[in-house]
Structure formats: C-alpha cells, structure tokens
PDB file of C-alpha atoms in Angstrom:
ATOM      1  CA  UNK A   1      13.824  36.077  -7.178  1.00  0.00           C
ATOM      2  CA  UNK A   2      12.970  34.730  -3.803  1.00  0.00           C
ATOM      3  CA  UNK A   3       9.823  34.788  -1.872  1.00  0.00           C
ATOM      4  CA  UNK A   4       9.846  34.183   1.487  1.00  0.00           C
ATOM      5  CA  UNK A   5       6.186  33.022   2.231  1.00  0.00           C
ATOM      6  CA  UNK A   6       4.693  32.505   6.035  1.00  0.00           C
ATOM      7  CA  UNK A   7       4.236  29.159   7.371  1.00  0.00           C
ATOM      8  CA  UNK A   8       0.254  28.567   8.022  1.00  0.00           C
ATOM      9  CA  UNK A   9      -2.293  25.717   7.846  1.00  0.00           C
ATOM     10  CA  UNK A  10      -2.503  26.071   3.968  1.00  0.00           C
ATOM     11  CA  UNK A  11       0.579  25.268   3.849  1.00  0.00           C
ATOM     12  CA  UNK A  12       1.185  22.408   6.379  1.00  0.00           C
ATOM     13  CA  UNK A  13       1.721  19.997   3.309  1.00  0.00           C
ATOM     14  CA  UNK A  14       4.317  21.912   1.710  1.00  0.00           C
ATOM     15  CA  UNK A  15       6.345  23.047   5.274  1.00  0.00           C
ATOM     16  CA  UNK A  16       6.047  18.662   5.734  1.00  0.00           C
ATOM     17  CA  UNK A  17       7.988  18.175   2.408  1.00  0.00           C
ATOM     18  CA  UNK A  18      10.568  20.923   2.944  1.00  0.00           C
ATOM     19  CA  UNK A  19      11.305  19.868   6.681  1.00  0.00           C
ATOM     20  CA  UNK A  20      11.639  16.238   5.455  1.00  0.00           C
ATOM     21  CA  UNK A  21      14.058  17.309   3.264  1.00  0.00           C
ATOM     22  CA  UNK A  22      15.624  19.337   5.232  1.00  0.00           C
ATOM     23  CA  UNK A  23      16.068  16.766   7.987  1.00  0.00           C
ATOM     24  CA  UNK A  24      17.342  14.636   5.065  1.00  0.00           C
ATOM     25  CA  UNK A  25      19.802  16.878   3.447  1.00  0.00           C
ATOM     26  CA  UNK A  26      21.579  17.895   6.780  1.00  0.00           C
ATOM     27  CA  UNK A  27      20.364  15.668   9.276  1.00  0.00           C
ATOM     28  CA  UNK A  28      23.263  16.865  11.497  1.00  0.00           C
ATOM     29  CA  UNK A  29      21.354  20.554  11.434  1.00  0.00           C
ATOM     30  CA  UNK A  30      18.661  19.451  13.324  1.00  0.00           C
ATOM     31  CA  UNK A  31      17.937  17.760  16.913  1.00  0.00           C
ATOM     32  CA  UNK A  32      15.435  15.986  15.278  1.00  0.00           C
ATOM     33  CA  UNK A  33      15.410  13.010  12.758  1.00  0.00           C
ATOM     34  CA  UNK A  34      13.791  12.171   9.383  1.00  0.00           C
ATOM     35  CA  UNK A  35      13.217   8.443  10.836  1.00  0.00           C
ATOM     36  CA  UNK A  36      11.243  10.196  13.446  1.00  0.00           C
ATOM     37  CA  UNK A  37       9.392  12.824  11.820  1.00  0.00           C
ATOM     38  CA  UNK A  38       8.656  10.918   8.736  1.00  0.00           C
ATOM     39  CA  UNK A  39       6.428   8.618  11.362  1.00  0.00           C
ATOM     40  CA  UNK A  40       4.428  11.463  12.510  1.00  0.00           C
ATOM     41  CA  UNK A  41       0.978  12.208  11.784  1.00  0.00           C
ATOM     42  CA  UNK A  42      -0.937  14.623   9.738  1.00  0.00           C
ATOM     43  CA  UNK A  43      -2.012  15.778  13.156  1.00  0.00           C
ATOM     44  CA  UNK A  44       0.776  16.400  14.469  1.00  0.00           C
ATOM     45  CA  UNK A  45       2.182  18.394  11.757  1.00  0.00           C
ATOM     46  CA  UNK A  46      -1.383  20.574  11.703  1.00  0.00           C
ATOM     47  CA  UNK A  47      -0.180  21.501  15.428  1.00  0.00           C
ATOM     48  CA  UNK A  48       3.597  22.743  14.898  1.00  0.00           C
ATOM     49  CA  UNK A  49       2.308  24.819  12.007  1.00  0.00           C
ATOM     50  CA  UNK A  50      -1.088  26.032  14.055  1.00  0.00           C
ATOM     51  CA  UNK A  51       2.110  27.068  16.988  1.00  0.00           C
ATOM     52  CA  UNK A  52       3.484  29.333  14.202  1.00  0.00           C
ATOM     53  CA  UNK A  53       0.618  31.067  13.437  1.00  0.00           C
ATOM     54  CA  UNK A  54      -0.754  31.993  17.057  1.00  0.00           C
ATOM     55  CA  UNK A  55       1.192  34.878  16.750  1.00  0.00           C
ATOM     56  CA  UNK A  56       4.344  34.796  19.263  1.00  0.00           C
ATOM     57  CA  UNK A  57       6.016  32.228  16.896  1.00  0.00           C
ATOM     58  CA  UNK A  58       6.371  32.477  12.840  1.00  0.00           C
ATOM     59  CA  UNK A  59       7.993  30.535  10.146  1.00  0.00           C
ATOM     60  CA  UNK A  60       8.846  31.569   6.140  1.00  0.00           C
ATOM     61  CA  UNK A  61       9.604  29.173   3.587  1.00  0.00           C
ATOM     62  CA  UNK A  62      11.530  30.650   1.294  1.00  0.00           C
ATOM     63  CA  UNK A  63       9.931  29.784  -2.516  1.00  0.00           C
ATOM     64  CA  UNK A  64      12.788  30.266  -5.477  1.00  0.00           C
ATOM     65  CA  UNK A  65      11.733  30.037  -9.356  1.00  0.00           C
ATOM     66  CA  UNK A  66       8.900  27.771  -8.273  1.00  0.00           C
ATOM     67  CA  UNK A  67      10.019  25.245  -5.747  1.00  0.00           C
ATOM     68  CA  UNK A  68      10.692  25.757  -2.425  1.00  0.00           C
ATOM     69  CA  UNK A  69      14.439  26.707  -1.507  1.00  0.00           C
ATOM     70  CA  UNK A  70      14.732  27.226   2.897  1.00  0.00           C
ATOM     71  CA  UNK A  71      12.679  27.059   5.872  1.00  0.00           C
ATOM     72  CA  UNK A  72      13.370  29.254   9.096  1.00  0.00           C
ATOM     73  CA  UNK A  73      11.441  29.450  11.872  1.00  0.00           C
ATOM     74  CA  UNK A  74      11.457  31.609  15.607  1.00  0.00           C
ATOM     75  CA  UNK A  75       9.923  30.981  18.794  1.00  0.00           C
ATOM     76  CA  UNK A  76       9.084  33.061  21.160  1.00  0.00           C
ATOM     77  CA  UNK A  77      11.488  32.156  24.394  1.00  0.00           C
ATOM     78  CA  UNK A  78       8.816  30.798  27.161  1.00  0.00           C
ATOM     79  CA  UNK A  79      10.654  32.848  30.241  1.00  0.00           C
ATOM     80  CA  UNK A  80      12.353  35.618  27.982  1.00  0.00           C
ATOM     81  CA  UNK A  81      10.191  37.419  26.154  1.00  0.00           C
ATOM     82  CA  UNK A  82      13.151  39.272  24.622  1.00  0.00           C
ATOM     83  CA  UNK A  83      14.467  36.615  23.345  1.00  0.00           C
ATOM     84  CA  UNK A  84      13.768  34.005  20.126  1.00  0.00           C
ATOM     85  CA  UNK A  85      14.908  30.985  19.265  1.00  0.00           C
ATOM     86  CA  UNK A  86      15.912  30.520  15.690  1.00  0.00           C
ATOM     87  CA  UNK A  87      15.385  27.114  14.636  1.00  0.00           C
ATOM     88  CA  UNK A  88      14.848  24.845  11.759  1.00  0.00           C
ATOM     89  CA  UNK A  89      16.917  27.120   9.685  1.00  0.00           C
ATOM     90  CA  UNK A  90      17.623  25.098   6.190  1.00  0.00           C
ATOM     91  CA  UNK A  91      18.594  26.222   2.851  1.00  0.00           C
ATOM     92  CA  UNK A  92      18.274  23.625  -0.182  1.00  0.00           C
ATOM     93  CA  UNK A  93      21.583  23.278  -1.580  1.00  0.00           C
ATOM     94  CA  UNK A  94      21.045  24.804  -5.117  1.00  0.00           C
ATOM     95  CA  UNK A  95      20.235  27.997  -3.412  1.00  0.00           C
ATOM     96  CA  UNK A  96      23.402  28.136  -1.041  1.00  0.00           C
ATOM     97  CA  UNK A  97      25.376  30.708  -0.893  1.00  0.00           C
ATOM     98  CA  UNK A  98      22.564  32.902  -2.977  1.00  0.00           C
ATOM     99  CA  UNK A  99      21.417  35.174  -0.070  1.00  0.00           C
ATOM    100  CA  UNK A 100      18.248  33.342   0.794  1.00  0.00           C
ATOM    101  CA  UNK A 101      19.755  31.815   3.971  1.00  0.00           C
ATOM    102  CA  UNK A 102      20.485  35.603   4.393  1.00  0.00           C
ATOM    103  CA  UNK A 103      16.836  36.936   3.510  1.00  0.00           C
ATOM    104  CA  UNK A 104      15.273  34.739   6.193  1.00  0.00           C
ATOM    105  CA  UNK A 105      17.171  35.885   8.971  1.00  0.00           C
ATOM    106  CA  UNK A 106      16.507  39.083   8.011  1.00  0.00           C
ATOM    107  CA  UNK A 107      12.386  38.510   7.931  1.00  0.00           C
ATOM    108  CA  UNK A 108      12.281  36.582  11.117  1.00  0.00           C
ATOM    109  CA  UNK A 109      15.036  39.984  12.501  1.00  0.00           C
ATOM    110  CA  UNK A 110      11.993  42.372  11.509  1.00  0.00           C
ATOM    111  CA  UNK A 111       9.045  40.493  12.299  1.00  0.00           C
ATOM    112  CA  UNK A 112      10.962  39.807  16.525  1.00  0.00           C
ATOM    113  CA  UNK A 113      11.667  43.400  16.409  1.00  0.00           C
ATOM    114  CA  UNK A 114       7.841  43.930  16.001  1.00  0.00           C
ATOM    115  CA  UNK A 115       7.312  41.735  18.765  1.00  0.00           C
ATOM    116  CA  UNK A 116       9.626  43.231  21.167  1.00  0.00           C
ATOM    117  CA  UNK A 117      12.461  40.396  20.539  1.00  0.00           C
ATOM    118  CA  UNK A 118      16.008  42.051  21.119  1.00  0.00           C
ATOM    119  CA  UNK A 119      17.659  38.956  20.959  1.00  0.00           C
ATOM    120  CA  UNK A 120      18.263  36.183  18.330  1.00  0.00           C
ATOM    121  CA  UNK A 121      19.237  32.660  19.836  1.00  0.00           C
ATOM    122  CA  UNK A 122      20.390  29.764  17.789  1.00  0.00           C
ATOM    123  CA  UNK A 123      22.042  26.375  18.351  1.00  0.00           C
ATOM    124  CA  UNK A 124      24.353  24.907  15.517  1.00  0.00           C
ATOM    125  CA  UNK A 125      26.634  21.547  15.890  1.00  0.00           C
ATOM    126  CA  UNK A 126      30.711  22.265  16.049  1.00  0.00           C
ATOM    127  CA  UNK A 127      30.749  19.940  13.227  1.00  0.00           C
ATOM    128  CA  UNK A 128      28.700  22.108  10.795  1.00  0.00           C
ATOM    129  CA  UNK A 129      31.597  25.010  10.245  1.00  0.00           C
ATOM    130  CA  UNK A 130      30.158  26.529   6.875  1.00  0.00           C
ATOM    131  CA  UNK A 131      26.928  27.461   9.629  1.00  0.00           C
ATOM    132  CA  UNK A 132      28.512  28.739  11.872  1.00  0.00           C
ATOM    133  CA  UNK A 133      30.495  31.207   9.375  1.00  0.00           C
ATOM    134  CA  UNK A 134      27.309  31.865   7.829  1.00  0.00           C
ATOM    135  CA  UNK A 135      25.741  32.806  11.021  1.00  0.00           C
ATOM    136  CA  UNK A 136      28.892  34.600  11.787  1.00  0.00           C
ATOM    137  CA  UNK A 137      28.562  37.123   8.570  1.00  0.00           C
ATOM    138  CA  UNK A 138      25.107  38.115   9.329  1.00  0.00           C
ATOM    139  CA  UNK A 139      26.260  39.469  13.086  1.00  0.00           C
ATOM    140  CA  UNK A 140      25.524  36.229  15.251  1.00  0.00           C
ATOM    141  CA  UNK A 141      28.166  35.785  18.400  1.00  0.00           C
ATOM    142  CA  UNK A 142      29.343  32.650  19.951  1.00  0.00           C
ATOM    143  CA  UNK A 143      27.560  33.225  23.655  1.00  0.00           C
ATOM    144  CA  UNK A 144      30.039  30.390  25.104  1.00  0.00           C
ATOM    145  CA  UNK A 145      26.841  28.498  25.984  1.00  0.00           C
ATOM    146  CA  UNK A 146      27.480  24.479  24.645  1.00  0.00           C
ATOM    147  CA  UNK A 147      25.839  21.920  24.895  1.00  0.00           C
ATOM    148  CA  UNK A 148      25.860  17.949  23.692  1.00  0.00           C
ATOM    149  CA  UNK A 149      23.930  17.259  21.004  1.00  0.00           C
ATOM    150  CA  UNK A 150      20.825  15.317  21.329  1.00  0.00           C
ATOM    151  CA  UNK A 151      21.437  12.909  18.246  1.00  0.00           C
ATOM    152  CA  UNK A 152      25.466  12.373  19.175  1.00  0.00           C
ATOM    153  CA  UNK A 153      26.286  13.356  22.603  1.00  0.00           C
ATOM    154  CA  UNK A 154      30.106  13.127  21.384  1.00  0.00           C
ATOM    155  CA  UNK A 155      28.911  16.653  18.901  1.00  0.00           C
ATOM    156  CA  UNK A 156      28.720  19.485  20.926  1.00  0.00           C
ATOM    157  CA  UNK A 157      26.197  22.561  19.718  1.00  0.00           C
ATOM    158  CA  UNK A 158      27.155  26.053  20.588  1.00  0.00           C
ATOM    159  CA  UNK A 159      24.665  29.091  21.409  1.00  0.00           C
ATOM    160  CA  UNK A 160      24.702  31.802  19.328  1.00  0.00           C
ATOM    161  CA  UNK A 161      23.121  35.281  19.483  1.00  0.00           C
ATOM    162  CA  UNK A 162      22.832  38.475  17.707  1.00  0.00           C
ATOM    163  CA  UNK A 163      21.350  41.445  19.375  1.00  0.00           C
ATOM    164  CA  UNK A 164      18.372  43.160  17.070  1.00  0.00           C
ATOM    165  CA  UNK A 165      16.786  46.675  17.362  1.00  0.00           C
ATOM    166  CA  UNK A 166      13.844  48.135  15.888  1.00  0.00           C
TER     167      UNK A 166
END
C-alpha cells in the first residue's frame, strides 16, 4: 500500500533525504545536482518546502511499507495560470514499475484540476527513454518544445504535456 503524503514544514527533513536521493539515484532526472544541493542550508530547504505549501504549488512523497518510495511536485506556471510544471518527479527503484510513479501524477492531476490547471508541463532528458514511455502511458505528449540541458548542454530535454479536466 502506498501513501502519498503532502510535502509541508514537518516534513522538510524527510522531503531533504528523499530529494538527495533522488538527485543521487538519477542525477540525469534533474537540472539540479546532489554536489549542489547537498551544500545547501537548512534554510534554504525550510523555503522550497514553505513554496509548496502557500497553496498555488504542492508536493507528495509517496511513503511505501514504511520508507519513503517517490517525490513529485507542481508549480503553479508564473504567466499561465493554466498551466503546471511537474517537476522533481522520482520514484525509488524498488518501487518502479509498481504504480506509484503512476499514483502521483494522478494526485498532483486532481489537486491542478482544483486549482484551475488544464495543463500538465514536464521536462525529461532524451537520454532517460524508460521516462519518457512512462510519461507516455499516463497520456503526456511530446509538445516539440527542446531544450539543452542545464547539466550537459550536449543532452537535450523535451517538453511534455497532458491536457487535464475536472
């Protein structure tokens, strides 16, 4: 059974664990790095999670037979507010291809349709194919939008969308 918990300030210690692993598991998943968010203070992680709880931006971690198995989050787009971003999207790698990957895009799906989001956005690297087939099965779209990435300009990430309704 998974639980797919919300990201808030009593939980800042446990979303810092998950992301670190996260960032170390698949570092190619992310435009960030371990080396750089390992660095960052207590602080600073208090902030990104306060951003998630102001209520135009949420993250789940997703909790499986006691430990902590996937972290999704979605922000509100700044100039679109029918669109969100889907980002930090990880699943722990004993709990691939288990549907939990599935069961937080679905949360974050009804909690933007709450908030008047119609349209999912993501980024993923062309060199991370099992994501983008995943992303595919669950109704994301290429849009055609690329761009380099920002750890390896020589990966490119695509855009991808998937249209949600209420």
């Amino acid at each position: 059974m998974t639980e797919l918990v919300p990201i808030t300030s009593l939980l800042v210690e446990d979303y810092k664990t998950v992301r670190l692993r996260a960032l170390q598991d698949t570092p190619l998943a992310f435009g960030s790095t371990y080396a750089r968010e390992s660095q960052m203070a207590d602080e600073e992680w208090l902030i990104r999670v306060t951003r998630l709880t102001n209520g135009r931006d949420i993250g789940f971690l997703a909790r499986s037979n006691g430990s902590y198995a996937g972290l999704a989050l979605c922000l509100a787009d700044e100039s679109d507010p029918e669109k969100g971003q889907v980002v930090s999207m990880w699943v722990a790698p004993e709990a691939r291809r288990l549907g939990v990957g599935r069961q937080l895009i679905e949360k974050i799906a009804v909690w933007a349709a709450d908030k008047g989001i119609k349209t999912l956005l993501l980024m993923v690297t062309s060199v991370n194919d099992s994501a983008v087939e995943f992303y595919r099965s669950i109704g994301f779209v290429m849009t055609g939008k690329t761009e380099p990435y920002p750890n390896d300009p020589k990966i490119m990430e695509y855009e991808m969308a998937r249209e949600i309704g209420r």
